[in-house]
Short mmCIF file of C-alpha atoms and ligand atoms in Angstrom, two decimals:
data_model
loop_
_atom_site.label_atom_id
_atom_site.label_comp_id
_atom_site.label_asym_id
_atom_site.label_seq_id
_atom_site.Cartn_x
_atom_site.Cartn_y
_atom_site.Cartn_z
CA UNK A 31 18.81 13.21 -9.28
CA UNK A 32 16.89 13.75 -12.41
CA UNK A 33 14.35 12.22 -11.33
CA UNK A 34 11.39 14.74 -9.33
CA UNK A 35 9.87 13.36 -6.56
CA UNK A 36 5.76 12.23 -7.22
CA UNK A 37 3.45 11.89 -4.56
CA UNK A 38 0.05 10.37 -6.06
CA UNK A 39 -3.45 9.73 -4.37
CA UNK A 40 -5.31 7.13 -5.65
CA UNK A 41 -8.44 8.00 -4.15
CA UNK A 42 -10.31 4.62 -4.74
CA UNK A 43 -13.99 4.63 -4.05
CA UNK A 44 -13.99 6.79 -1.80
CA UNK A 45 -15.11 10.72 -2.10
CA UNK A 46 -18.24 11.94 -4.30
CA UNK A 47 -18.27 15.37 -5.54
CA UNK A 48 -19.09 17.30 -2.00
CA UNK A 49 -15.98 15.38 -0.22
CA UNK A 50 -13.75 16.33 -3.32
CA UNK A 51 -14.25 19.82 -3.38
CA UNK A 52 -13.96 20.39 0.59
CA UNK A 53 -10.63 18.21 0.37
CA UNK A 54 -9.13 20.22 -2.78
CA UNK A 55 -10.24 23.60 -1.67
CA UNK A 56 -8.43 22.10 1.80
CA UNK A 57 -5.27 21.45 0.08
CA UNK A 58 -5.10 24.16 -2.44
CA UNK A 59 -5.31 26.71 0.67
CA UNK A 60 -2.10 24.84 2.31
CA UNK A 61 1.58 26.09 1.52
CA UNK A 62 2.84 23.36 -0.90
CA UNK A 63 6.54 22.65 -1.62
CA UNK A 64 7.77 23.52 -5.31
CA UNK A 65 10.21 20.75 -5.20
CA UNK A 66 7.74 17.73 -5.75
CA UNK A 67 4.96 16.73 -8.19
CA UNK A 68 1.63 15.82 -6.85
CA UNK A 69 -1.31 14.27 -8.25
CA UNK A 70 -4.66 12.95 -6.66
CA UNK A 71 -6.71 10.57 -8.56
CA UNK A 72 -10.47 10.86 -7.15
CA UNK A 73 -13.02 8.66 -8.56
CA UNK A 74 -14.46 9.13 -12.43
CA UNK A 75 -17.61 10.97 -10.68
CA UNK A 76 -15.97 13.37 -9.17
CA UNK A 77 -13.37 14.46 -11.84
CA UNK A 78 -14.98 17.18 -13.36
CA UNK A 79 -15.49 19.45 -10.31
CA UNK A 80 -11.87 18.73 -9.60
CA UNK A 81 -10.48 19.92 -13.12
CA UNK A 82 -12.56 23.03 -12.43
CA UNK A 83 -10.64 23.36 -8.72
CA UNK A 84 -7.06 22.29 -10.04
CA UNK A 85 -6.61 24.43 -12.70
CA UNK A 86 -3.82 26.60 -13.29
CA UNK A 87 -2.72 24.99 -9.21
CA UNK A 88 0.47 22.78 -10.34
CA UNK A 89 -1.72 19.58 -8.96
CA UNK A 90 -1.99 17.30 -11.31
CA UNK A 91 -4.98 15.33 -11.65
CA UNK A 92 -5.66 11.32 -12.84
CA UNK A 93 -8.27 8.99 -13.12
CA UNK A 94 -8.23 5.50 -11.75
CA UNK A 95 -8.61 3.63 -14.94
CA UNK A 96 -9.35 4.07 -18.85
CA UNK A 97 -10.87 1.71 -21.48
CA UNK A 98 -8.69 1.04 -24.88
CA UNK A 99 -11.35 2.34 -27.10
CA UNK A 100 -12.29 5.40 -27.99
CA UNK A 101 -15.97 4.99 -28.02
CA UNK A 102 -18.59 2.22 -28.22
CA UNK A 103 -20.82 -0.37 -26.96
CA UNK A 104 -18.73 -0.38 -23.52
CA UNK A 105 -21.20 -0.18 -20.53
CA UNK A 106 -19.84 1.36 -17.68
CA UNK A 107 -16.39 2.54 -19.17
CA UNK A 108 -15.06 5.67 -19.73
CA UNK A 109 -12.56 6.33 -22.49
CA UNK A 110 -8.99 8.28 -22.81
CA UNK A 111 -10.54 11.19 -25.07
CA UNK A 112 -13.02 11.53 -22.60
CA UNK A 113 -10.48 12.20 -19.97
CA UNK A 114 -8.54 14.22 -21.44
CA UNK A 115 -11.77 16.19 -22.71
CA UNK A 116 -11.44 17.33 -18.83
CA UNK A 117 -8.22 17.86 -19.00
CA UNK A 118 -7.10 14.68 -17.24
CA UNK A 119 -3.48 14.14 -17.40
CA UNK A 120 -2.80 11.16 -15.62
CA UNK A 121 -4.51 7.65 -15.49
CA UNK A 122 -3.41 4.36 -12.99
CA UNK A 123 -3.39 1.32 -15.08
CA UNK A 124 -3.26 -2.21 -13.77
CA UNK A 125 -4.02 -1.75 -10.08
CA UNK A 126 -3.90 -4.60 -8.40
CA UNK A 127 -7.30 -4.24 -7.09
CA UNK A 128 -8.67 -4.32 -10.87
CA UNK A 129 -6.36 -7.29 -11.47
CA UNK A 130 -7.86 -9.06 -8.23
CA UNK A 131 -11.73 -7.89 -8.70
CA UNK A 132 -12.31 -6.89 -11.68
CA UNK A 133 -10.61 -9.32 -14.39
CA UNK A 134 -7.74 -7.16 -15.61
CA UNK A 135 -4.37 -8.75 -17.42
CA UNK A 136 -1.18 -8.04 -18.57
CA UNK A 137 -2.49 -7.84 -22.10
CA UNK A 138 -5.57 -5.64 -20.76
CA UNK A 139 -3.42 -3.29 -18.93
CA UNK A 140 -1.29 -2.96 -21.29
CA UNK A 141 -3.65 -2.13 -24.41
CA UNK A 142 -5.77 0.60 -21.66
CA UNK A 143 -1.80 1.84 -21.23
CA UNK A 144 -0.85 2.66 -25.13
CA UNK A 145 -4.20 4.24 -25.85
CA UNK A 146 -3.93 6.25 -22.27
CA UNK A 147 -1.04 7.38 -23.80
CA UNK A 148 -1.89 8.02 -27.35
CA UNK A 149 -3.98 10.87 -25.74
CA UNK A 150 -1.43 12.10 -24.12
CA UNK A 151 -2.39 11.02 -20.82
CA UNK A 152 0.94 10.08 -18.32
CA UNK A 153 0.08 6.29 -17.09
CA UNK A 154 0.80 5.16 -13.73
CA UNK A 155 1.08 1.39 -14.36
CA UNK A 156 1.02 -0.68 -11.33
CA UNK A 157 2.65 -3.96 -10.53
CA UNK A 158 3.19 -5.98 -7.24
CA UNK A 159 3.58 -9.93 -6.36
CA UNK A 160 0.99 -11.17 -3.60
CA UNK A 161 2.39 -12.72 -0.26
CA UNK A 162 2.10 -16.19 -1.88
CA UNK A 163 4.59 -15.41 -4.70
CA UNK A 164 7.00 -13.80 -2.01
CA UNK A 165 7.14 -16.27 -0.19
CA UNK A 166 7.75 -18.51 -2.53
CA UNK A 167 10.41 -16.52 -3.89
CA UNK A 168 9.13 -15.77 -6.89
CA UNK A 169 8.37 -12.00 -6.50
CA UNK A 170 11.52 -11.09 -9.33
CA UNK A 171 9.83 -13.81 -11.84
CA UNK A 172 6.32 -12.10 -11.60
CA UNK A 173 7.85 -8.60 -11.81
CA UNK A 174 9.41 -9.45 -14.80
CA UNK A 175 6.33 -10.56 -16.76
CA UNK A 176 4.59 -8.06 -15.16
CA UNK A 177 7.01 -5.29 -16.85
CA UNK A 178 6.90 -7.17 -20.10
CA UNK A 179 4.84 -5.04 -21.38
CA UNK A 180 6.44 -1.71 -20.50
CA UNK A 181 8.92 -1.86 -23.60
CA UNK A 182 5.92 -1.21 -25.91
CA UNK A 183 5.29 2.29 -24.24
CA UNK A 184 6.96 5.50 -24.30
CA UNK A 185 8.85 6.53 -21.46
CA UNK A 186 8.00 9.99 -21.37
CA UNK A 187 4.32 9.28 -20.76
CA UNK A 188 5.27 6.67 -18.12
CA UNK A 189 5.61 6.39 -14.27
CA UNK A 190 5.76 2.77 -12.89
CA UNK A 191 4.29 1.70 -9.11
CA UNK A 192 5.31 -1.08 -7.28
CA UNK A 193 2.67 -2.42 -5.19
CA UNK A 194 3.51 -5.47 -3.61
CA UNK A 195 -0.20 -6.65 -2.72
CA UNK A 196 0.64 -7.76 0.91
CA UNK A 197 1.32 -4.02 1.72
CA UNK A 198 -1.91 -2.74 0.32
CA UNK A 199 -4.08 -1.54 2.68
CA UNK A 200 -2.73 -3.37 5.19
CA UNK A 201 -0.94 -1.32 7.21
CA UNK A 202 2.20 -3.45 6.49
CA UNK A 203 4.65 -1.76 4.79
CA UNK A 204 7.88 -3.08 2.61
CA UNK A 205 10.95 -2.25 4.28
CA UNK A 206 12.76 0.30 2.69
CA UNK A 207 15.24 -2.56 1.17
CA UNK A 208 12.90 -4.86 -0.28
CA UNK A 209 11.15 -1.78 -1.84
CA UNK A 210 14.23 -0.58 -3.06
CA UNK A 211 15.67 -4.25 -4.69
CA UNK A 212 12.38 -4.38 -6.55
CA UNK A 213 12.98 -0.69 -7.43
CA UNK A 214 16.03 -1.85 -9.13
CA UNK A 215 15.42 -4.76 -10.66
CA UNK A 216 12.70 -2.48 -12.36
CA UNK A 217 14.92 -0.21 -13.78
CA UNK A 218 16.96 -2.72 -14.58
CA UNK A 219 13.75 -4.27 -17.08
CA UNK A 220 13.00 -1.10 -17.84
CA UNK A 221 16.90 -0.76 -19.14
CA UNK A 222 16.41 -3.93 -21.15
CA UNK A 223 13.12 -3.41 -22.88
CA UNK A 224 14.33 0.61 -23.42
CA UNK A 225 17.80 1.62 -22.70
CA UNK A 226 19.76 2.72 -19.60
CA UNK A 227 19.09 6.49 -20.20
CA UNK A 228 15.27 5.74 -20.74
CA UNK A 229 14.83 3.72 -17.99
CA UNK A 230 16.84 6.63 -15.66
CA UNK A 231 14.22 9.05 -16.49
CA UNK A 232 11.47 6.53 -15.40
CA UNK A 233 9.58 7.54 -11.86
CA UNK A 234 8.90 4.46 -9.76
CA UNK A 235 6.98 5.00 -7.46
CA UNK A 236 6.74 2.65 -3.78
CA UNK A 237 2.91 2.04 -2.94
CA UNK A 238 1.36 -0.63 0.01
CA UNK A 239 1.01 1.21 3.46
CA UNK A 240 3.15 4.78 3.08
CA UNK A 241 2.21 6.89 5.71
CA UNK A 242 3.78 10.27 7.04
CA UNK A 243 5.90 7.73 9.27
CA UNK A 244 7.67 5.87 7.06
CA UNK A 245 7.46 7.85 3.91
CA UNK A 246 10.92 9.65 4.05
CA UNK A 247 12.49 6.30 4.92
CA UNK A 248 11.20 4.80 1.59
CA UNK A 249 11.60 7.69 -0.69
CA UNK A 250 15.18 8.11 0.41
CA UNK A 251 16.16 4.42 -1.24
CA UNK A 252 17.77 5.40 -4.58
CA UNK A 253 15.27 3.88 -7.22
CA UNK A 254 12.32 5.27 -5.00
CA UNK A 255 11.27 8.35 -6.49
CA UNK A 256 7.80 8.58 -4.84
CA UNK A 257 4.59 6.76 -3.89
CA UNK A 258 1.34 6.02 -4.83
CA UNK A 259 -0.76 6.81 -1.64
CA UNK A 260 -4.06 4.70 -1.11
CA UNK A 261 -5.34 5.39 2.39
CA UNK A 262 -3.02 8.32 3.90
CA UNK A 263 -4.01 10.58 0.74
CA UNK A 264 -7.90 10.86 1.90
CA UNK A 265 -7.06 12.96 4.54
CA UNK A 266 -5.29 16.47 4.17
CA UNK A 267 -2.47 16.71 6.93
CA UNK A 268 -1.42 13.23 6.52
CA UNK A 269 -0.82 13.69 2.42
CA UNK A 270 0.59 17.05 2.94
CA UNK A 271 2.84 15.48 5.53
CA UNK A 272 3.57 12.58 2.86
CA UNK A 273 4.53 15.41 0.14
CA UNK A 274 6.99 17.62 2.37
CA UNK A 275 8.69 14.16 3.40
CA UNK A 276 9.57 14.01 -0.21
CA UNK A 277 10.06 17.87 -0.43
CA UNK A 278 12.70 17.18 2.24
CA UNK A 279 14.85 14.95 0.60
CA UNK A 280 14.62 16.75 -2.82
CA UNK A 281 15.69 19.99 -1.12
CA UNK A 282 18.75 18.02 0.50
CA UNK A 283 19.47 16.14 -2.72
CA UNK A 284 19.70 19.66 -4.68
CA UNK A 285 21.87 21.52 -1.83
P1 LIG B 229 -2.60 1.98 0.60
O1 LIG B 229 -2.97 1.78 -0.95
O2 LIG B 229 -1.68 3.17 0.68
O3 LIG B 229 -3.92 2.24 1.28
O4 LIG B 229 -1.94 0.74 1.06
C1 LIG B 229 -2.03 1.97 -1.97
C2 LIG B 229 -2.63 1.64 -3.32
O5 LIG B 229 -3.40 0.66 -3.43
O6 LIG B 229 -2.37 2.35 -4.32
#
């Protein structure tokens, strides 16, 4: 596959400065597989002391959101020069928790995307129907206008997540086929809005429950080329155990 295996964090609220640096220093001492890129995404706060810890280590390292300015009378926000100022490379867009809580759109996710990557950041942009729209069979119609605004980004710079919201945090998982038809009718918009060979070089990544249990399972469907790990990243031996499951299949997919 062309496609490397990524196994993100996303951290939420949780870990301050002291927990970030015993975690890190935690993971950085463990043997790590080659095969598969990783990236935790701690909160803003804690950012800076773990740029100083991930340097030079191959782990890459994201923040949890971004404003579309550059500067300005934004209280509270924190803009894409001033992550990559700490050598931030990644950023989540669009979680479904900001889209839930905290007001955030299609338009708004998509303007924090192009700026995210205007500074070179790589955007994780998340998308996911709720149980209601499942059920009413509708989950295809809102990941279409959910990936509507993908076309306007570049590919390179670009990893999508599909979250379906039922599975977040909930300890209920999509099965391996539902995640993977989503997977592909992703690609598939991502084909439209792009082209085929764009869209093939696109990571999407499964996120809503992974655990070391059923993490090989998922990332062995063909359009699953990772996850985005809420809960099972804040501890070290169950996101290690999440990484080698995709270190696993990449080593059998390259023999
Ligand atoms: P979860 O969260 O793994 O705790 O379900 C995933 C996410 O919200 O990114």
């Amino acid at each position: 596959m062309v496609r490397r295996y990524l196994v993100a964090g996303n951290w939420k609220m949780h870990k301050g400065v002291s927990e970030t640096t015993a975690f890190l220093e935690q993971l950085l001492a463990a043997k790590r597989p080659r095969n598969v890129d990783v990236v935790v995404c701690p909160p803003y706060i804690s950012l800076p002391a773990a740029a100083m810890l991930l340097t030079r280590s191959g782990i890459g390292l994201g923040a949890q959101n971004v404003h579309w300015e550059s500067s300005g009378a934004f209280t509270g926000e924190i803009s894409a020069p001033m992550l990559r100022d700490l050598e931030v490379g990644w950023v989540i867009v669009g979680h479904s928790e900001r889209r839930a809580l905290f007001g955030e759109t299609d338009e708004t996710a998509a303007k924090r995307a192009r700026r995210a990557q205007d500074e070179e950041l790589t955007v994780i942009f998340c998308l996911g129907e709720t149980l209601e729209e499942r059920e009413a069979g509708a989950t295809m119609d809102v990941l279409r206008r959910q990936a509507g605004v993908l076309g306007d980004l570049d590919p390179a710079k670009l990893v999508v997540a599909y979250e379906p919201i039922w599975a977040i945090g909930t300890g209920r998982t999509a099965t391996p086929a539902q995640a993977q038809e989503a997977h592909a009718f992703l690609r598939a918009e991502l084909a439209g809005q792009l082209g085929q060979e764009a869209a093939n070089t696109v990571r999407i990544l499964y996120g809503g429950s992974v655990k070391p249990a059923n993490a090989a399972e998922l990332f062995s469907q063909p359009d699953v080329d990772g996850g985005l790990i809420g809960g099972a990243s804040l501890d070290v031996p169950s996101f290690s155990a999440i990484i080698r499951a995709a270190a696993h299949l990449a080593a059998g997919e390259s023999s």
